[in-house]
Each structure stands twice: as C-alpha cells, then as structure tokens.
Coordinates of C-alpha atoms in Angstrom, one line a residue:
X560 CA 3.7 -33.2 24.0
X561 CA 4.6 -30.5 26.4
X562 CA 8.0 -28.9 25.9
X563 CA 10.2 -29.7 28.9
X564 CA 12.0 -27.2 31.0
X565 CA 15.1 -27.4 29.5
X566 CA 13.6 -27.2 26.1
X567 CA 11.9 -24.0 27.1
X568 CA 14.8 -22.7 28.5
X569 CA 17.4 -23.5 25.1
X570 CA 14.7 -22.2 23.0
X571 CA 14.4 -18.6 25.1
X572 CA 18.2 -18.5 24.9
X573 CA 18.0 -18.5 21.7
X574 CA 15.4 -16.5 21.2
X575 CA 17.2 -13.9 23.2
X576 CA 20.5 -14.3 21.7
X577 CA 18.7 -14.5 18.1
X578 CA 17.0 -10.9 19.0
X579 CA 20.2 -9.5 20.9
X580 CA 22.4 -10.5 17.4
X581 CA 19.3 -8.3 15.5
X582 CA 19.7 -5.6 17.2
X583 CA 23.6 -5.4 17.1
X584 CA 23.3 -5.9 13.6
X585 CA 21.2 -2.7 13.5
X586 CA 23.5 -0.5 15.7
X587 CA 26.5 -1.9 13.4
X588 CA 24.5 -0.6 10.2
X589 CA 23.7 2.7 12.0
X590 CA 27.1 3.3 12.7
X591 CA 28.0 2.6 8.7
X592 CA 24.8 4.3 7.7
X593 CA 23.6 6.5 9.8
X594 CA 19.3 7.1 9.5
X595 CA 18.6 9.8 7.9
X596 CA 14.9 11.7 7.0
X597 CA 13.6 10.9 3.7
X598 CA 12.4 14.3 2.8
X599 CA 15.6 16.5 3.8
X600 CA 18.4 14.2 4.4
X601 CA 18.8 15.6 8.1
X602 CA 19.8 13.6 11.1
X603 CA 17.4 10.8 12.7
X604 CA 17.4 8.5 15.0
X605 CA 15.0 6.0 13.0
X606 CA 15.8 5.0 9.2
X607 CA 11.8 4.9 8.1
X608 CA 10.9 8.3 9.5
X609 CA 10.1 12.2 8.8
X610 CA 12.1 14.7 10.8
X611 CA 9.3 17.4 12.2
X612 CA 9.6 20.0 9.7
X613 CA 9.1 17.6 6.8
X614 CA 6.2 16.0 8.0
X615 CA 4.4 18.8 8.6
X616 CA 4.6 19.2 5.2
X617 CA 2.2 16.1 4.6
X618 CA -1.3 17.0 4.6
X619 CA -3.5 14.3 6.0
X620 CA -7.1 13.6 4.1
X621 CA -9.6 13.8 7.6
X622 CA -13.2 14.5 7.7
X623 CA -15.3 15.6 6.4
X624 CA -14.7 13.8 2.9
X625 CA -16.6 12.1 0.3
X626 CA -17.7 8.7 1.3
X627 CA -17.1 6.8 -1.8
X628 CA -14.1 8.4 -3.2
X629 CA -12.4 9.6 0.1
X630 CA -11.8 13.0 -1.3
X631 CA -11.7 15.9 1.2
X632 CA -14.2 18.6 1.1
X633 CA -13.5 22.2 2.1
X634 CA -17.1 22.3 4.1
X635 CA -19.2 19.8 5.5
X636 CA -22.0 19.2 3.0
X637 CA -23.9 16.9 5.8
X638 CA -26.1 14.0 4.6
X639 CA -23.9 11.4 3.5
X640 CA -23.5 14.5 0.1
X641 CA -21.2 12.6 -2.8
X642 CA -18.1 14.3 -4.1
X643 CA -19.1 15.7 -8.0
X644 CA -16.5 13.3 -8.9
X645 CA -18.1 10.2 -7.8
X646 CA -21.6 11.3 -9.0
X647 CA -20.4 11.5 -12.6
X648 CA -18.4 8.6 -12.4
X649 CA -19.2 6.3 -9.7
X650 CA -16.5 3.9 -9.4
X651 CA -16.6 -0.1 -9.5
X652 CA -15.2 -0.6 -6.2
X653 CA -17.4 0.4 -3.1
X654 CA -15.1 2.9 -1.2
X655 CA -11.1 4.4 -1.5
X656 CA -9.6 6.3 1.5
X657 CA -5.9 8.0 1.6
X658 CA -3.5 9.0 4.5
X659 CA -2.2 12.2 2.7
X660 CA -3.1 14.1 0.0
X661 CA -0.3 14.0 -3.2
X662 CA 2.2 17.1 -3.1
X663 CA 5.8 17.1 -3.0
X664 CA 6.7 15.2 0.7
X665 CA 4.7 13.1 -0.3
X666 CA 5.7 12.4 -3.8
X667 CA 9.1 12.5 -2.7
X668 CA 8.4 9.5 0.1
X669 CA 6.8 7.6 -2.9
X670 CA 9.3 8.0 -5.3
X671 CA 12.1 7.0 -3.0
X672 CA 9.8 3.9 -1.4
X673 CA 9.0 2.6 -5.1
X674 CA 12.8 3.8 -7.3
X675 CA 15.2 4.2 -4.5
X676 CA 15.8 1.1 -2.5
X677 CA 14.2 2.7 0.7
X678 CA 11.8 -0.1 1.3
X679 CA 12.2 0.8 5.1
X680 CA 9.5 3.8 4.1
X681 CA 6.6 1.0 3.9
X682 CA 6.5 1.3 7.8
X683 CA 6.0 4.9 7.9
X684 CA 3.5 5.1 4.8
X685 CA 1.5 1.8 6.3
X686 CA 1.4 3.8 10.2
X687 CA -0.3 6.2 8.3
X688 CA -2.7 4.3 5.8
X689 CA -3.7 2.2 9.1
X690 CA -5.7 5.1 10.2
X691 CA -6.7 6.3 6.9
X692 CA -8.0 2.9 6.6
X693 CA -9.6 2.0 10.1
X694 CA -13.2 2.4 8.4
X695 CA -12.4 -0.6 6.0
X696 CA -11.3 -2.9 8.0
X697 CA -14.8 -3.9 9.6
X698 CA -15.2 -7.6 8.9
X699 CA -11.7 -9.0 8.7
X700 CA -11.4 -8.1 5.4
X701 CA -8.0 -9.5 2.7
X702 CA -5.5 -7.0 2.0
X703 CA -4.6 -7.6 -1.9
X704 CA -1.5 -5.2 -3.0
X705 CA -1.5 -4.0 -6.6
X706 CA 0.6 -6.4 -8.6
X707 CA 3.3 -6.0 -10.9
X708 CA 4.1 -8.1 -13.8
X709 CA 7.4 -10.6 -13.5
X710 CA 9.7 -8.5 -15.7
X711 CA 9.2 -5.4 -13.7
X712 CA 9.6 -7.1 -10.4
X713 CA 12.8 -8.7 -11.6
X714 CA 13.6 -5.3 -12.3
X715 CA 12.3 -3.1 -9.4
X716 CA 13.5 -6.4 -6.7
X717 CA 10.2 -5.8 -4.9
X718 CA 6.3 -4.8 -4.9
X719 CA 5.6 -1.6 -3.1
X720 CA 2.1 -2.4 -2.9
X721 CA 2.9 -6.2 -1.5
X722 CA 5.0 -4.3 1.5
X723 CA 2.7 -1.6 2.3
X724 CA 0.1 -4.6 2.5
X725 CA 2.3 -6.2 5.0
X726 CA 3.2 -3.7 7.2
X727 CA -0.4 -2.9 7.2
X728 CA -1.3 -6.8 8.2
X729 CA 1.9 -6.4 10.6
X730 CA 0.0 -3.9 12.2
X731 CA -3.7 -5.0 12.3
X732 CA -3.6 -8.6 12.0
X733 CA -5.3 -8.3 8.4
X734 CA -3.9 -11.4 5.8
X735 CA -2.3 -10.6 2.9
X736 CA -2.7 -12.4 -0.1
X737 CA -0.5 -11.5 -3.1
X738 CA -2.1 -14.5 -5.1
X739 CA -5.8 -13.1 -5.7
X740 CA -4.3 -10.9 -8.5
X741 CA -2.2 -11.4 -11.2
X742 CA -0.9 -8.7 -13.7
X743 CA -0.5 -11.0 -16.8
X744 CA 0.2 -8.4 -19.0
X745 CA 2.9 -6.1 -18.9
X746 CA 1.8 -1.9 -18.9
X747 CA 3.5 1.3 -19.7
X748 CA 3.9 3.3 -16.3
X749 CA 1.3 5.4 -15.6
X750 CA 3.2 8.4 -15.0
X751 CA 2.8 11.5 -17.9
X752 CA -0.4 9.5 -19.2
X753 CA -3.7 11.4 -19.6
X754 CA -7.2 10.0 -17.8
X755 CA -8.4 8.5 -21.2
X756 CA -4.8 6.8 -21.6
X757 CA -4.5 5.3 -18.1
X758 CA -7.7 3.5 -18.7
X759 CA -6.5 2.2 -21.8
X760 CA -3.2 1.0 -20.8
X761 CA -4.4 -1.3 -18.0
X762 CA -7.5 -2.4 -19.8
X763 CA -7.3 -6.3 -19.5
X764 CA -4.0 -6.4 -17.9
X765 CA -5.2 -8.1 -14.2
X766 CA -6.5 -11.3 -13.9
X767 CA -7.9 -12.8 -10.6
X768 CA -8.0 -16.5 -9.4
X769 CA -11.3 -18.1 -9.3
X770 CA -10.3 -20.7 -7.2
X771 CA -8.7 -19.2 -4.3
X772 CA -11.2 -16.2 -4.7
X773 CA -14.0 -19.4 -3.8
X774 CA -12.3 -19.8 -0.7
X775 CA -12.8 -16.5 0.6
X776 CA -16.3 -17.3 1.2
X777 CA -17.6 -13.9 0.5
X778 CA -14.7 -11.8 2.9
X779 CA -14.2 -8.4 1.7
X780 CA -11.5 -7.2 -0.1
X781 CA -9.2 -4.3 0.3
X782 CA -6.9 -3.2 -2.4
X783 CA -3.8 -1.8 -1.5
X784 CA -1.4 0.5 -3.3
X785 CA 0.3 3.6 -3.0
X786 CA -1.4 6.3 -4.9
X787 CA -4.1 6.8 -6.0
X788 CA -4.8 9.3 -9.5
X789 CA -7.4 8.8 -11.4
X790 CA -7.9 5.3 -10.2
X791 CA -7.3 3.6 -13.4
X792 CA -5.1 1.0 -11.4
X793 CA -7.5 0.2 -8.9
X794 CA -10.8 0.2 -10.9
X795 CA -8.9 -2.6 -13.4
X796 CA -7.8 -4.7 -10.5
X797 CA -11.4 -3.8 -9.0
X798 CA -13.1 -5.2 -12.1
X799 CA -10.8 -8.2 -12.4
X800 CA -11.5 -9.2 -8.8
X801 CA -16.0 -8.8 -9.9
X802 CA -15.3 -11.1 -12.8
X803 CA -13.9 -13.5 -10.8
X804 CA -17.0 -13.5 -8.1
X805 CA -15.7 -10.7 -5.6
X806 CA -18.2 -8.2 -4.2
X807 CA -17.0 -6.3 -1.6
X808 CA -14.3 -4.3 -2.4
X809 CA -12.6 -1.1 -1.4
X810 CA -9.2 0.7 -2.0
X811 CA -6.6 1.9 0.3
X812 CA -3.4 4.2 -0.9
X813 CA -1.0 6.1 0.6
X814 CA -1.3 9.5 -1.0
X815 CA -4.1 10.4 -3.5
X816 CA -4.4 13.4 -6.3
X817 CA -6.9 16.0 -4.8
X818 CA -8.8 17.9 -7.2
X819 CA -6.5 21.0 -8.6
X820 CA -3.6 19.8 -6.6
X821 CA -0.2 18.2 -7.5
X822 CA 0.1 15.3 -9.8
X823 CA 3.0 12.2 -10.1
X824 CA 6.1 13.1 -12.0

C-alpha cells in the first residue's frame, strides 16, 4: 500500500530532524575534538584526512606495473612482461593491486587505523583503494576482508579489513561479506617475521564456508586488507577460499611492500 501524504511527510520530518541531530552531534564533537591530520597532528577541517604536505608524502602505485602482482616498474616493459617476483612465484590468487606503496605516511595511517582507535582513517584509505582497485571490480565481484580470530577482535573492538571492505562497498555498491572466511585459529602477528615464517604461521589458520561459498554461483572474489608484504595473509585466505570451490580471486590492500623499500614495524 501506498504511503499517504501525511505518512510521507512525518517520515521526511524525521528524516530531516534525524540528519539535522547527526550533524549537530558532529559540530558538538568538533568543538570537544577538533580534526586533526593523521600524519602531523596539524589543523583540519575533516577528521579522516591528510593535510597537503603529508599526503604528498604517499606515493601512489600507477602504471605501468606488473599485472599479477601489482608491483610498479621503473620502465614500461610492454607486452603484458611479469614482475621477476611473480615469475618465480606465481601466486594462488589471480591478481593484487595497492593504492600506495609502504613507507612511513603510510605506515603511520595504518598503524593508527589498525592500534589507535582512528577507525575514521578507513574512509580515506578505501577513497584510495577504490581507484587502485577499479580493474577488479569488473563483474560485481564480493568484497571478503581478512579476518581476525575472536580473541583478537575482542581485543582490537573492530576488523580493519571488515571497515576498509565497507567503505569500499559504501562507495561502489560492491557487497561485503565477512562470513566467507573464518580465521579459526589464532596467529602470531606478522610483524618482525621472516618470509619463510609468515607462511608458516598462517598455514591452516582460515577456513571458508562451503555453503554460502555455493551460493555465490561462481561471482568473483576480492580480498580485502590493508597491506600487503609478502602476501602470506592473502595467499592462506586465497587458498582457503580454492578448497572451498572459489576460482576467481584477487586481492586489494591499502599499502604494499615494494621491492627494496620500507617494511612494517
């Protein structure tokens, strides 16, 4: 049944007065706290933004790069020519793109997104993935985040991955589904760990759900996360997803190591 006029007209009132309250509420916090930039600490007038300076310090991964692993070359090699990287080890998944390559603005916007309560930064980092990414979103594909296991989640209060993934859906329609994955056994962080050690310490800790995998139908995946070193993460959630019947899957991160350049503290 139709809504009638004065139905419309309470729920637009409310609706106004609901968005009107919001936005008070964000001029009161402001005035408590005002925004700040998350590299420097200067002035801002958003809370989930780089002032000028600092983001010029980010260094965006464009083209020409290599199309499976998404790592930037300093020439184009023309011809569709593989990074050395994914010739000796091709990887599970079919391709990974970053916004940024990792250095220190970068670092530092992870490190305050994932250990200090700035989960505001997701909107920032996903503005950026979302053009890093544009090439893997042909064909409606599911945004899956990373997970983390219960304990640390109880610790941490919330997924980094899951709200990049959302602010990413937020901004191309994409679905989210937090459920495909499951981290069922709980890791060592990855920080301070060689190669060879990262692959060991998430070695059989993802599982992936059959059933709700079957309803998919085939749709290609894209894992989400926030960056991306050797890949250990993503090639054990990658593998995970294959067991369970996936095919198409790619990777999507924030930031990722380049070749000699900065690695996660």
């Amino acid at each position: 049944m139709a809504r009638g006029w004065g139905e419309v007209k309470d729920w637009s009132q409310s609706n106004w007065l609901g968005s009107g309250l919001s936005r008070l509420g964000a001029l009161v916090l402001d005035q408590l706290y005002p925004p700040v930039c998350a590299g420097c600490g200067g002035p801002l007038m958003a809370s989930d933004a780089l002032c000028g300076a600092c983001f010029a310090q980010l260094r965006p991964i464009t083209e020409p790069l290599c199309p499976v692993l998404g790592l930037p070359f300093d020439s184009d090699p023309g011809g569709g020519a593989l990074s050395a990287e994914a010739i000796a080890d091709p990887p599970p998944f079919g391709r990974a793109r970053a916004a940024v390559a990792y250095g220190e603005m970068a670092g530092t916007l992870v490190s305050h997104l994932k250990y200090g309560d700035r989960p505001e930064l997701a909107r920032l980092c996903a503005r950026l993935m979302t053009g890093a990414g544009r090439p893997l979103f042909l064909g409606g594909p599911i945004l899956v985040p990373v997970p983390l296991h219960r304990q640390r989640l109880r610790f941490r209060r919330y997924n980094q991955s899951l709200l990049l993934a959302q602010e990413i859906s937020r901004l191309t329609g994409l679905k989210v589904d937090p459920h495909l994955v499951e981290r069922h056994r709980q890791t060592r962080q990855q920080v301070g760990l060689s190669g060879d050690a990262r692959d060991r310490n998430v070695q059989g800790a993802f599982v992936a759900n059959r059933d709700l995998l079957r309803r998919l139908g085939g749709r290609p995946i894209v894992i989400i996360d926030d960056v991306y070193t050797t890949g250990a993460t993503v090639k054990a959630v990658t593998r995970a997803l294959k067991r369970a019947g996936a095919e198409r899957i790619d990777i999507l991160t924030f930031a990722r190591v380049v070749i000699g350049g900065e690695l996660p503290i």
